[in-house]
């Protein structure tokens, strides 16, 4: 074989490898947009901006946050789905957007597992069962007893129909055989306000939003709905410790890209987000807000999303909750 032929053959064999390496080497070519389905100023927005700043330092390009609330995440998701599958536009959502809303909404515009490529899980915050600080209920035994013996039972607030707080409340009702009336709100804030005012008896809500109110002696924590105690509330037992199984729930957040995004680009985004989560400033902010980082590989996050969807879907259907 001539030297020229050997050279051409070597180039041909190298081309596939070069084609695979090129997307990662060339990425990012411009700023990256992180689309979040929540309003500016909220917890998710705060988390996204903290990660975006450090992520941009790692990528060498600016990472900006765009707030596209509404439609249970569908508006934000549509923007990412309509963008090129090149990793320059990513979607950061929560449990509801990836595991609950596709079943909760009668007509939902995207399939989290088919329309997106997982990048990584980001943070999580367990739910805590809280009552007003001045409530006569001091512990889980007292709460269950009241729900079984009082004429009208007890009421529990939630963040809305089909929310994690609602679904967990329904599971709690089933496990304890108590009488509980569901009172849905539009988000955590109004539910917590009425809870503190004594308008409702109890609520399952993330440590993120309850920790400041517990510290300010506005709410009393009875139990953590997680496998382990929360670092921010080490004195509060888990429901599992108290003999109630199957009540492990948490709010979690993750990042995805449009389906079809090249694997090297996804990995580059994964690396940048992991580096951001390891930053001491970011970790301090997470800890102060009752959140825990839990990075994963793209494959691990994909499996996690599928498992969460399988877990919550039947509970949504059993609750009867739906949104047009």
PDB file of C-alpha atoms in Angstrom:
ATOM      1  CA  UNK A   1       0.000   0.000   0.000  1.00  0.00           C
ATOM      2  CA  UNK A   2       1.383   3.418  -0.962  1.00  0.00           C
ATOM      3  CA  UNK A   3       2.176   6.067   1.625  1.00  0.00           C
ATOM      4  CA  UNK A   4      -0.606   8.243   0.200  1.00  0.00           C
ATOM      5  CA  UNK A   5      -3.167   5.459   0.621  1.00  0.00           C
ATOM      6  CA  UNK A   6      -1.995   4.763   4.161  1.00  0.00           C
ATOM      7  CA  UNK A   7      -2.366   8.430   4.999  1.00  0.00           C
ATOM      8  CA  UNK A   8      -5.892   8.637   3.546  1.00  0.00           C
ATOM      9  CA  UNK A   9      -6.927   5.451   5.380  1.00  0.00           C
ATOM     10  CA  UNK A  10      -5.614   6.807   8.683  1.00  0.00           C
ATOM     11  CA  UNK A  11      -7.552  10.039   8.160  1.00  0.00           C
ATOM     12  CA  UNK A  12     -10.746   8.110   7.387  1.00  0.00           C
ATOM     13  CA  UNK A  13     -10.388   6.020  10.535  1.00  0.00           C
ATOM     14  CA  UNK A  14      -9.790   9.132  12.619  1.00  0.00           C
ATOM     15  CA  UNK A  15     -12.790  11.084  11.309  1.00  0.00           C
ATOM     16  CA  UNK A  16     -15.490   9.356  13.463  1.00  0.00           C
ATOM     17  CA  UNK A  17     -13.470  10.070  16.580  1.00  0.00           C
ATOM     18  CA  UNK A  18     -13.000  13.678  15.524  1.00  0.00           C
ATOM     19  CA  UNK A  19     -16.720  14.022  14.850  1.00  0.00           C
ATOM     20  CA  UNK A  20     -17.506  12.772  18.337  1.00  0.00           C
ATOM     21  CA  UNK A  21     -14.933  14.968  19.999  1.00  0.00           C
ATOM     22  CA  UNK A  22     -15.828  18.124  18.115  1.00  0.00           C
ATOM     23  CA  UNK A  23     -19.123  18.999  19.901  1.00  0.00           C
ATOM     24  CA  UNK A  24     -17.508  18.890  23.346  1.00  0.00           C
ATOM     25  CA  UNK A  25     -14.423  20.774  22.213  1.00  0.00           C
ATOM     26  CA  UNK A  26     -16.477  23.479  20.508  1.00  0.00           C
ATOM     27  CA  UNK A  27     -19.036  23.801  23.312  1.00  0.00           C
ATOM     28  CA  UNK A  28     -20.097  26.308  24.378  1.00  0.00           C
ATOM     29  CA  UNK A  29     -19.876  28.651  21.403  1.00  0.00           C
ATOM     30  CA  UNK A  30     -22.023  31.325  23.037  1.00  0.00           C
ATOM     31  CA  UNK A  31     -23.882  31.998  26.266  1.00  0.00           C
ATOM     32  CA  UNK A  32     -25.947  29.212  27.800  1.00  0.00           C
ATOM     33  CA  UNK A  33     -29.546  29.901  28.807  1.00  0.00           C
ATOM     34  CA  UNK A  34     -30.989  28.163  31.843  1.00  0.00           C
ATOM     35  CA  UNK A  35     -34.804  28.235  31.592  1.00  0.00           C
ATOM     36  CA  UNK A  36     -36.692  27.842  34.888  1.00  0.00           C
ATOM     37  CA  UNK A  37     -40.485  27.423  35.192  1.00  0.00           C
ATOM     38  CA  UNK A  38     -40.782  29.652  38.268  1.00  0.00           C
ATOM     39  CA  UNK A  39     -40.983  33.427  38.825  1.00  0.00           C
ATOM     40  CA  UNK A  40     -37.926  35.510  39.615  1.00  0.00           C
ATOM     41  CA  UNK A  41     -37.080  35.794  43.283  1.00  0.00           C
ATOM     42  CA  UNK A  42     -38.305  32.359  44.304  1.00  0.00           C
ATOM     43  CA  UNK A  43     -36.254  29.522  45.721  1.00  0.00           C
ATOM     44  CA  UNK A  44     -35.745  27.780  42.380  1.00  0.00           C
ATOM     45  CA  UNK A  45     -34.719  31.051  40.760  1.00  0.00           C
ATOM     46  CA  UNK A  46     -32.230  31.725  43.561  1.00  0.00           C
ATOM     47  CA  UNK A  47     -30.748  28.248  43.207  1.00  0.00           C
ATOM     48  CA  UNK A  48     -30.547  28.521  39.421  1.00  0.00           C
ATOM     49  CA  UNK A  49     -28.756  31.885  39.560  1.00  0.00           C
ATOM     50  CA  UNK A  50     -26.236  30.661  42.116  1.00  0.00           C
ATOM     51  CA  UNK A  51     -25.454  27.650  39.937  1.00  0.00           C
ATOM     52  CA  UNK A  52     -25.452  29.699  36.718  1.00  0.00           C
ATOM     53  CA  UNK A  53     -22.782  32.069  38.006  1.00  0.00           C
ATOM     54  CA  UNK A  54     -20.364  29.296  38.956  1.00  0.00           C
ATOM     55  CA  UNK A  55     -21.285  27.218  35.933  1.00  0.00           C
ATOM     56  CA  UNK A  56     -20.385  30.129  33.660  1.00  0.00           C
ATOM     57  CA  UNK A  57     -16.966  30.405  35.286  1.00  0.00           C
ATOM     58  CA  UNK A  58     -16.361  26.740  34.503  1.00  0.00           C
ATOM     59  CA  UNK A  59     -17.603  26.914  30.907  1.00  0.00           C
ATOM     60  CA  UNK A  60     -15.893  30.189  30.074  1.00  0.00           C
ATOM     61  CA  UNK A  61     -19.153  31.623  28.746  1.00  0.00           C
ATOM     62  CA  UNK A  62     -21.972  33.455  30.514  1.00  0.00           C
ATOM     63  CA  UNK A  63     -24.891  31.372  31.783  1.00  0.00           C
ATOM     64  CA  UNK A  64     -28.081  33.397  32.118  1.00  0.00           C
ATOM     65  CA  UNK A  65     -31.375  32.487  33.774  1.00  0.00           C
ATOM     66  CA  UNK A  66     -34.707  33.064  32.050  1.00  0.00           C
ATOM     67  CA  UNK A  67     -37.907  32.811  34.101  1.00  0.00           C
ATOM     68  CA  UNK A  68     -40.825  31.283  32.196  1.00  0.00           C
ATOM     69  CA  UNK A  69     -43.493  30.430  34.793  1.00  0.00           C
ATOM     70  CA  UNK A  70     -46.900  29.003  33.984  1.00  0.00           C
ATOM     71  CA  UNK A  71     -48.597  25.898  32.696  1.00  0.00           C
ATOM     72  CA  UNK A  72     -46.998  23.633  35.267  1.00  0.00           C
ATOM     73  CA  UNK A  73     -43.669  23.951  33.489  1.00  0.00           C
ATOM     74  CA  UNK A  74     -44.995  23.673  29.944  1.00  0.00           C
ATOM     75  CA  UNK A  75     -44.099  27.234  28.915  1.00  0.00           C
ATOM     76  CA  UNK A  76     -40.481  26.843  30.003  1.00  0.00           C
ATOM     77  CA  UNK A  77     -40.250  23.369  28.504  1.00  0.00           C
ATOM     78  CA  UNK A  78     -41.592  24.601  25.157  1.00  0.00           C
ATOM     79  CA  UNK A  79     -38.784  27.159  24.901  1.00  0.00           C
ATOM     80  CA  UNK A  80     -36.160  24.466  25.421  1.00  0.00           C
ATOM     81  CA  UNK A  81     -37.831  22.038  23.046  1.00  0.00           C
ATOM     82  CA  UNK A  82     -37.941  24.694  20.309  1.00  0.00           C
ATOM     83  CA  UNK A  83     -34.271  25.586  20.709  1.00  0.00           C
ATOM     84  CA  UNK A  84     -31.529  23.724  18.828  1.00  0.00           C
ATOM     85  CA  UNK A  85     -30.398  20.475  20.460  1.00  0.00           C
ATOM     86  CA  UNK A  86     -26.907  21.841  21.029  1.00  0.00           C
ATOM     87  CA  UNK A  87     -26.852  22.324  24.809  1.00  0.00           C
ATOM     88  CA  UNK A  88     -27.005  26.118  24.764  1.00  0.00           C
ATOM     89  CA  UNK A  89     -30.526  26.073  26.223  1.00  0.00           C
ATOM     90  CA  UNK A  90     -31.286  23.859  29.224  1.00  0.00           C
ATOM     91  CA  UNK A  91     -34.319  23.321  31.431  1.00  0.00           C
ATOM     92  CA  UNK A  92     -34.144  23.314  35.236  1.00  0.00           C
ATOM     93  CA  UNK A  93     -37.309  21.965  36.837  1.00  0.00           C
ATOM     94  CA  UNK A  94     -38.594  20.328  39.993  1.00  0.00           C
ATOM     95  CA  UNK A  95     -40.352  17.102  40.950  1.00  0.00           C
ATOM     96  CA  UNK A  96     -43.685  18.360  39.659  1.00  0.00           C
ATOM     97  CA  UNK A  97     -42.391  19.182  36.160  1.00  0.00           C
ATOM     98  CA  UNK A  98     -40.662  15.842  35.718  1.00  0.00           C
ATOM     99  CA  UNK A  99     -42.796  13.331  37.638  1.00  0.00           C
ATOM    100  CA  UNK A 100     -46.216  14.679  38.636  1.00  0.00           C
ATOM    101  CA  UNK A 101     -47.616  17.235  36.181  1.00  0.00           C
ATOM    102  CA  UNK A 102     -47.551  14.937  33.126  1.00  0.00           C
ATOM    103  CA  UNK A 103     -50.230  12.890  34.912  1.00  0.00           C
ATOM    104  CA  UNK A 104     -51.906  15.713  36.841  1.00  0.00           C
ATOM    105  CA  UNK A 105     -52.709  17.814  33.748  1.00  0.00           C
ATOM    106  CA  UNK A 106     -55.386  16.410  31.479  1.00  0.00           C
ATOM    107  CA  UNK A 107     -53.447  17.715  28.478  1.00  0.00           C
ATOM    108  CA  UNK A 108     -49.710  18.016  28.953  1.00  0.00           C
ATOM    109  CA  UNK A 109     -47.444  19.123  26.140  1.00  0.00           C
ATOM    110  CA  UNK A 110     -44.277  17.176  26.838  1.00  0.00           C
ATOM    111  CA  UNK A 111     -42.931  13.839  28.002  1.00  0.00           C
ATOM    112  CA  UNK A 112     -39.995  14.419  30.385  1.00  0.00           C
ATOM    113  CA  UNK A 113     -38.418  11.068  29.528  1.00  0.00           C
ATOM    114  CA  UNK A 114     -38.780  11.275  25.745  1.00  0.00           C
ATOM    115  CA  UNK A 115     -38.501  14.965  24.918  1.00  0.00           C
ATOM    116  CA  UNK A 116     -35.449  15.674  27.065  1.00  0.00           C
ATOM    117  CA  UNK A 117     -32.005  14.285  27.762  1.00  0.00           C
ATOM    118  CA  UNK A 118     -31.098  14.152  31.462  1.00  0.00           C
ATOM    119  CA  UNK A 119     -28.031  16.139  32.538  1.00  0.00           C
ATOM    120  CA  UNK A 120     -27.938  15.807  36.325  1.00  0.00           C
ATOM    121  CA  UNK A 121     -29.992  15.968  39.475  1.00  0.00           C
ATOM    122  CA  UNK A 122     -29.202  19.125  41.433  1.00  0.00           C
ATOM    123  CA  UNK A 123     -30.637  19.568  44.905  1.00  0.00           C
ATOM    124  CA  UNK A 124     -33.292  18.128  47.180  1.00  0.00           C
ATOM    125  CA  UNK A 125     -35.135  19.158  50.302  1.00  0.00           C
ATOM    126  CA  UNK A 126     -37.195  16.728  52.419  1.00  0.00           C
ATOM    127  CA  UNK A 127     -40.723  17.514  53.486  1.00  0.00           C
ATOM    128  CA  UNK A 128     -41.463  18.115  57.145  1.00  0.00           C
ATOM    129  CA  UNK A 129     -44.833  17.722  58.859  1.00  0.00           C
ATOM    130  CA  UNK A 130     -45.580  20.948  60.732  1.00  0.00           C
ATOM    131  CA  UNK A 131     -48.386  22.283  62.947  1.00  0.00           C
ATOM    132  CA  UNK A 132     -48.864  25.776  64.410  1.00  0.00           C
ATOM    133  CA  UNK A 133     -46.529  26.534  67.319  1.00  0.00           C
ATOM    134  CA  UNK A 134     -49.538  27.082  69.608  1.00  0.00           C
ATOM    135  CA  UNK A 135     -51.270  23.859  68.536  1.00  0.00           C
ATOM    136  CA  UNK A 136     -52.223  21.461  71.347  1.00  0.00           C
ATOM    137  CA  UNK A 137     -50.747  18.684  69.196  1.00  0.00           C
ATOM    138  CA  UNK A 138     -47.203  17.974  70.372  1.00  0.00           C
ATOM    139  CA  UNK A 139     -46.245  14.828  68.469  1.00  0.00           C
ATOM    140  CA  UNK A 140     -47.334  12.334  65.824  1.00  0.00           C
ATOM    141  CA  UNK A 141     -49.195  10.155  68.308  1.00  0.00           C
ATOM    142  CA  UNK A 142     -51.234  13.152  69.422  1.00  0.00           C
ATOM    143  CA  UNK A 143     -51.945  14.138  65.839  1.00  0.00           C
ATOM    144  CA  UNK A 144     -53.137  10.681  64.827  1.00  0.00           C
ATOM    145  CA  UNK A 145     -55.264  10.418  67.960  1.00  0.00           C
ATOM    146  CA  UNK A 146     -56.918  13.780  67.213  1.00  0.00           C
ATOM    147  CA  UNK A 147     -57.601  12.785  63.602  1.00  0.00           C
ATOM    148  CA  UNK A 148     -59.295   9.585  64.762  1.00  0.00           C
ATOM    149  CA  UNK A 149     -61.314  10.949  67.688  1.00  0.00           C
ATOM    150  CA  UNK A 150     -62.301  14.547  66.957  1.00  0.00           C
ATOM    151  CA  UNK A 151     -65.698  14.894  65.333  1.00  0.00           C
ATOM    152  CA  UNK A 152     -64.444  16.764  62.261  1.00  0.00           C
ATOM    153  CA  UNK A 153     -61.009  15.208  62.224  1.00  0.00           C
ATOM    154  CA  UNK A 154     -58.139  17.442  61.144  1.00  0.00           C
ATOM    155  CA  UNK A 155     -57.433  19.593  58.090  1.00  0.00           C
ATOM    156  CA  UNK A 156     -54.193  19.620  56.143  1.00  0.00           C
ATOM    157  CA  UNK A 157     -52.997  22.335  53.800  1.00  0.00           C
ATOM    158  CA  UNK A 158     -51.148  21.649  50.556  1.00  0.00           C
ATOM    159  CA  UNK A 159     -49.406  23.636  47.838  1.00  0.00           C
ATOM    160  CA  UNK A 160     -52.227  22.759  45.458  1.00  0.00           C
ATOM    161  CA  UNK A 161     -54.172  19.805  44.028  1.00  0.00           C
ATOM    162  CA  UNK A 162     -51.775  17.051  43.028  1.00  0.00           C
ATOM    163  CA  UNK A 163     -48.812  18.694  44.744  1.00  0.00           C
ATOM    164  CA  UNK A 164     -46.356  16.637  46.757  1.00  0.00           C
ATOM    165  CA  UNK A 165     -47.874  18.023  49.960  1.00  0.00           C
ATOM    166  CA  UNK A 166     -51.314  16.865  48.819  1.00  0.00           C
ATOM    167  CA  UNK A 167     -50.178  13.408  47.720  1.00  0.00           C
ATOM    168  CA  UNK A 168     -48.150  12.847  50.865  1.00  0.00           C
ATOM    169  CA  UNK A 169     -51.127  13.935  52.956  1.00  0.00           C
ATOM    170  CA  UNK A 170     -53.285  11.351  51.232  1.00  0.00           C
ATOM    171  CA  UNK A 171     -50.719   8.616  51.877  1.00  0.00           C
ATOM    172  CA  UNK A 172     -50.505   9.739  55.507  1.00  0.00           C
ATOM    173  CA  UNK A 173     -54.293   9.513  55.767  1.00  0.00           C
ATOM    174  CA  UNK A 174     -54.220   5.976  54.412  1.00  0.00           C
ATOM    175  CA  UNK A 175     -51.376   4.884  56.702  1.00  0.00           C
ATOM    176  CA  UNK A 176     -52.912   6.314  59.887  1.00  0.00           C
ATOM    177  CA  UNK A 177     -56.606   5.696  59.136  1.00  0.00           C
ATOM    178  CA  UNK A 178     -57.407   9.167  60.443  1.00  0.00           C
ATOM    179  CA  UNK A 179     -59.976  11.672  59.228  1.00  0.00           C
ATOM    180  CA  UNK A 180     -58.241  14.449  57.298  1.00  0.00           C
ATOM    181  CA  UNK A 181     -59.739  17.176  55.122  1.00  0.00           C
ATOM    182  CA  UNK A 182     -57.558  18.455  52.302  1.00  0.00           C
ATOM    183  CA  UNK A 183     -57.355  22.245  51.879  1.00  0.00           C
ATOM    184  CA  UNK A 184     -55.431  23.171  48.694  1.00  0.00           C
ATOM    185  CA  UNK A 185     -53.653  26.504  48.238  1.00  0.00           C
ATOM    186  CA  UNK A 186     -51.782  28.153  45.397  1.00  0.00           C
ATOM    187  CA  UNK A 187     -48.284  27.431  46.622  1.00  0.00           C
ATOM    188  CA  UNK A 188     -46.557  27.042  49.967  1.00  0.00           C
ATOM    189  CA  UNK A 189     -46.716  30.649  51.148  1.00  0.00           C
ATOM    190  CA  UNK A 190     -50.511  31.075  51.501  1.00  0.00           C
ATOM    191  CA  UNK A 191     -50.860  27.608  52.999  1.00  0.00           C
ATOM    192  CA  UNK A 192     -48.198  28.325  55.598  1.00  0.00           C
ATOM    193  CA  UNK A 193     -49.813  31.677  56.413  1.00  0.00           C
ATOM    194  CA  UNK A 194     -53.146  30.039  57.174  1.00  0.00           C
ATOM    195  CA  UNK A 195     -51.392  27.284  59.091  1.00  0.00           C
ATOM    196  CA  UNK A 196     -49.658  29.807  61.341  1.00  0.00           C
ATOM    197  CA  UNK A 197     -52.978  31.594  61.810  1.00  0.00           C
ATOM    198  CA  UNK A 198     -54.638  28.352  62.920  1.00  0.00           C
ATOM    199  CA  UNK A 199     -56.970  28.132  59.920  1.00  0.00           C
ATOM    200  CA  UNK A 200     -55.690  24.627  59.127  1.00  0.00           C
ATOM    201  CA  UNK A 201     -54.183  22.003  61.410  1.00  0.00           C
ATOM    202  CA  UNK A 202     -51.117  20.648  59.615  1.00  0.00           C
ATOM    203  CA  UNK A 203     -49.071  20.700  56.442  1.00  0.00           C
ATOM    204  CA  UNK A 204     -46.326  18.766  54.692  1.00  0.00           C
ATOM    205  CA  UNK A 205     -43.904  21.325  53.260  1.00  0.00           C
ATOM    206  CA  UNK A 206     -40.201  21.350  52.313  1.00  0.00           C
ATOM    207  CA  UNK A 207     -37.523  22.217  54.830  1.00  0.00           C
ATOM    208  CA  UNK A 208     -36.574  25.025  52.412  1.00  0.00           C
ATOM    209  CA  UNK A 209     -39.676  27.046  53.288  1.00  0.00           C
ATOM    210  CA  UNK A 210     -40.460  25.816  56.812  1.00  0.00           C
ATOM    211  CA  UNK A 211     -37.019  26.095  58.463  1.00  0.00           C
ATOM    212  CA  UNK A 212     -37.165  29.898  58.993  1.00  0.00           C
ATOM    213  CA  UNK A 213     -40.687  29.678  60.437  1.00  0.00           C
ATOM    214  CA  UNK A 214     -39.680  26.859  62.759  1.00  0.00           C
ATOM    215  CA  UNK A 215     -36.641  28.832  63.902  1.00  0.00           C
ATOM    216  CA  UNK A 216     -38.909  31.843  64.491  1.00  0.00           C
ATOM    217  CA  UNK A 217     -41.247  29.702  66.622  1.00  0.00           C
ATOM    218  CA  UNK A 218     -44.166  30.111  64.235  1.00  0.00           C
ATOM    219  CA  UNK A 219     -44.398  26.411  63.429  1.00  0.00           C
ATOM    220  CA  UNK A 220     -43.688  23.196  65.302  1.00  0.00           C
ATOM    221  CA  UNK A 221     -42.083  20.298  63.393  1.00  0.00           C
ATOM    222  CA  UNK A 222     -43.409  16.848  64.224  1.00  0.00           C
ATOM    223  CA  UNK A 223     -41.558  14.600  61.795  1.00  0.00           C
ATOM    224  CA  UNK A 224     -39.413  14.505  58.669  1.00  0.00           C
ATOM    225  CA  UNK A 225     -40.813  12.634  55.667  1.00  0.00           C
ATOM    226  CA  UNK A 226     -37.455  11.177  54.653  1.00  0.00           C
ATOM    227  CA  UNK A 227     -35.270   8.143  55.178  1.00  0.00           C
ATOM    228  CA  UNK A 228     -32.862  10.187  57.305  1.00  0.00           C
ATOM    229  CA  UNK A 229     -33.136  13.187  59.588  1.00  0.00           C
ATOM    230  CA  UNK A 230     -32.589  16.586  58.001  1.00  0.00           C
ATOM    231  CA  UNK A 231     -29.198  18.185  58.773  1.00  0.00           C
ATOM    232  CA  UNK A 232     -31.001  21.470  59.488  1.00  0.00           C
ATOM    233  CA  UNK A 233     -33.331  19.789  62.005  1.00  0.00           C
ATOM    234  CA  UNK A 234     -31.366  16.943  63.600  1.00  0.00           C
ATOM    235  CA  UNK A 235     -33.699  16.900  66.614  1.00  0.00           C
ATOM    236  CA  UNK A 236     -36.775  16.098  64.489  1.00  0.00           C
ATOM    237  CA  UNK A 237     -37.419  12.343  64.036  1.00  0.00           C
ATOM    238  CA  UNK A 238     -38.360  10.775  60.732  1.00  0.00           C
ATOM    239  CA  UNK A 239     -41.763   9.220  60.180  1.00  0.00           C
ATOM    240  CA  UNK A 240     -39.929   5.939  59.626  1.00  0.00           C
ATOM    241  CA  UNK A 241     -38.440   6.167  63.122  1.00  0.00           C
ATOM    242  CA  UNK A 242     -41.963   6.673  64.420  1.00  0.00           C
ATOM    243  CA  UNK A 243     -43.197   3.485  62.763  1.00  0.00           C
ATOM    244  CA  UNK A 244     -44.764   4.942  59.597  1.00  0.00           C
ATOM    245  CA  UNK A 245     -43.295   3.483  56.410  1.00  0.00           C
ATOM    246  CA  UNK A 246     -43.707   4.568  52.792  1.00  0.00           C
ATOM    247  CA  UNK A 247     -43.716   8.275  53.616  1.00  0.00           C
ATOM    248  CA  UNK A 248     -40.338   9.236  52.236  1.00  0.00           C
ATOM    249  CA  UNK A 249     -40.825  12.354  50.105  1.00  0.00           C
ATOM    250  CA  UNK A 250     -38.728  15.243  48.988  1.00  0.00           C
ATOM    251  CA  UNK A 251     -38.765  18.130  46.579  1.00  0.00           C
ATOM    252  CA  UNK A 252     -35.931  17.738  44.099  1.00  0.00           C
ATOM    253  CA  UNK A 253     -34.591  19.741  41.188  1.00  0.00           C
ATOM    254  CA  UNK A 254     -32.734  18.662  38.073  1.00  0.00           C
ATOM    255  CA  UNK A 255     -31.413  19.858  34.736  1.00  0.00           C
ATOM    256  CA  UNK A 256     -32.183  18.473  31.288  1.00  0.00           C
ATOM    257  CA  UNK A 257     -31.425  19.374  27.676  1.00  0.00           C
ATOM    258  CA  UNK A 258     -33.472  18.866  24.550  1.00  0.00           C
ATOM    259  CA  UNK A 259     -33.537  15.280  23.317  1.00  0.00           C
ATOM    260  CA  UNK A 260     -30.866  14.704  20.718  1.00  0.00           C
ATOM    261  CA  UNK A 261     -28.229  16.855  22.381  1.00  0.00           C
ATOM    262  CA  UNK A 262     -24.824  15.216  21.721  1.00  0.00           C
ATOM    263  CA  UNK A 263     -23.562  13.092  24.610  1.00  0.00           C
ATOM    264  CA  UNK A 264     -20.218  14.975  24.868  1.00  0.00           C
ATOM    265  CA  UNK A 265     -22.115  18.250  25.283  1.00  0.00           C
ATOM    266  CA  UNK A 266     -24.375  16.726  27.926  1.00  0.00           C
ATOM    267  CA  UNK A 267     -21.299  15.510  29.777  1.00  0.00           C
ATOM    268  CA  UNK A 268     -19.709  18.961  29.559  1.00  0.00           C
ATOM    269  CA  UNK A 269     -22.844  20.473  31.106  1.00  0.00           C
ATOM    270  CA  UNK A 270     -22.861  17.756  33.754  1.00  0.00           C
ATOM    271  CA  UNK A 271     -19.258  18.518  34.665  1.00  0.00           C
ATOM    272  CA  UNK A 272     -19.927  22.255  34.873  1.00  0.00           C
ATOM    273  CA  UNK A 273     -22.994  21.829  37.089  1.00  0.00           C
ATOM    274  CA  UNK A 274     -21.166  19.405  39.368  1.00  0.00           C
ATOM    275  CA  UNK A 275     -18.323  21.885  39.744  1.00  0.00           C
ATOM    276  CA  UNK A 276     -20.859  24.599  40.609  1.00  0.00           C
ATOM    277  CA  UNK A 277     -22.494  22.402  43.247  1.00  0.00           C
ATOM    278  CA  UNK A 278     -19.113  21.745  44.856  1.00  0.00           C
ATOM    279  CA  UNK A 279     -18.339  25.445  45.197  1.00  0.00           C
ATOM    280  CA  UNK A 280     -18.144  26.422  48.913  1.00  0.00           C
ATOM    281  CA  UNK A 281     -20.303  29.525  48.431  1.00  0.00           C
ATOM    282  CA  UNK A 282     -23.018  27.514  46.695  1.00  0.00           C
ATOM    283  CA  UNK A 283     -22.886  24.749  49.299  1.00  0.00           C
ATOM    284  CA  UNK A 284     -23.214  27.320  52.081  1.00  0.00           C
ATOM    285  CA  UNK A 285     -26.266  28.847  50.411  1.00  0.00           C
ATOM    286  CA  UNK A 286     -27.845  25.415  49.969  1.00  0.00           C
ATOM    287  CA  UNK A 287     -27.276  24.545  53.618  1.00  0.00           C
ATOM    288  CA  UNK A 288     -28.722  27.847  54.828  1.00  0.00           C
ATOM    289  CA  UNK A 289     -31.875  27.207  52.809  1.00  0.00           C
ATOM    290  CA  UNK A 290     -32.360  23.629  53.929  1.00  0.00           C
ATOM    291  CA  UNK A 291     -31.221  22.046  50.673  1.00  0.00           C
ATOM    292  CA  UNK A 292     -28.776  19.275  49.905  1.00  0.00           C
ATOM    293  CA  UNK A 293     -26.859  18.829  46.662  1.00  0.00           C
ATOM    294  CA  UNK A 294     -27.155  15.385  45.091  1.00  0.00           C
ATOM    295  CA  UNK A 295     -25.278  15.315  41.787  1.00  0.00           C
ATOM    296  CA  UNK A 296     -25.584  12.338  39.470  1.00  0.00           C
ATOM    297  CA  UNK A 297     -24.498  11.096  36.073  1.00  0.00           C
ATOM    298  CA  UNK A 298     -26.905  11.663  33.164  1.00  0.00           C
ATOM    299  CA  UNK A 299     -27.802   7.959  33.210  1.00  0.00           C
ATOM    300  CA  UNK A 300     -28.423   7.972  36.951  1.00  0.00           C
ATOM    301  CA  UNK A 301     -30.663  11.015  36.700  1.00  0.00           C
ATOM    302  CA  UNK A 302     -32.607   9.428  33.858  1.00  0.00           C
ATOM    303  CA  UNK A 303     -33.238   6.332  35.963  1.00  0.00           C
ATOM    304  CA  UNK A 304     -34.168   8.501  38.940  1.00  0.00           C
ATOM    305  CA  UNK A 305     -36.733  10.479  36.911  1.00  0.00           C
ATOM    306  CA  UNK A 306     -38.282   7.287  35.591  1.00  0.00           C
ATOM    307  CA  UNK A 307     -38.538   5.854  39.114  1.00  0.00           C
ATOM    308  CA  UNK A 308     -40.096   9.051  40.473  1.00  0.00           C
ATOM    309  CA  UNK A 309     -42.631   9.170  37.646  1.00  0.00           C
ATOM    310  CA  UNK A 310     -43.580   5.549  38.334  1.00  0.00           C
ATOM    311  CA  UNK A 311     -43.918   6.323  42.026  1.00  0.00           C
ATOM    312  CA  UNK A 312     -46.065   9.466  41.863  1.00  0.00           C
ATOM    313  CA  UNK A 313     -48.310   8.693  38.873  1.00  0.00           C
ATOM    314  CA  UNK A 314     -50.553   6.155  40.653  1.00  0.00           C
ATOM    315  CA  UNK A 315     -50.829   8.448  43.682  1.00  0.00           C
ATOM    316  CA  UNK A 316     -51.995  11.322  41.475  1.00  0.00           C
ATOM    317  CA  UNK A 317     -54.607   9.089  39.868  1.00  0.00           C
ATOM    318  CA  UNK A 318     -55.751   7.717  43.224  1.00  0.00           C
ATOM    319  CA  UNK A 319     -56.128  11.249  44.631  1.00  0.00           C
ATOM    320  CA  UNK A 320     -58.535  12.222  41.857  1.00  0.00           C
ATOM    321  CA  UNK A 321     -56.700  15.518  41.360  1.00  0.00           C
ATOM    322  CA  UNK A 322     -56.533  16.927  37.839  1.00  0.00           C
ATOM    323  CA  UNK A 323     -55.927  20.229  36.091  1.00  0.00           C
ATOM    324  CA  UNK A 324     -57.383  21.242  32.745  1.00  0.00           C
TER     325      UNK A 324
END
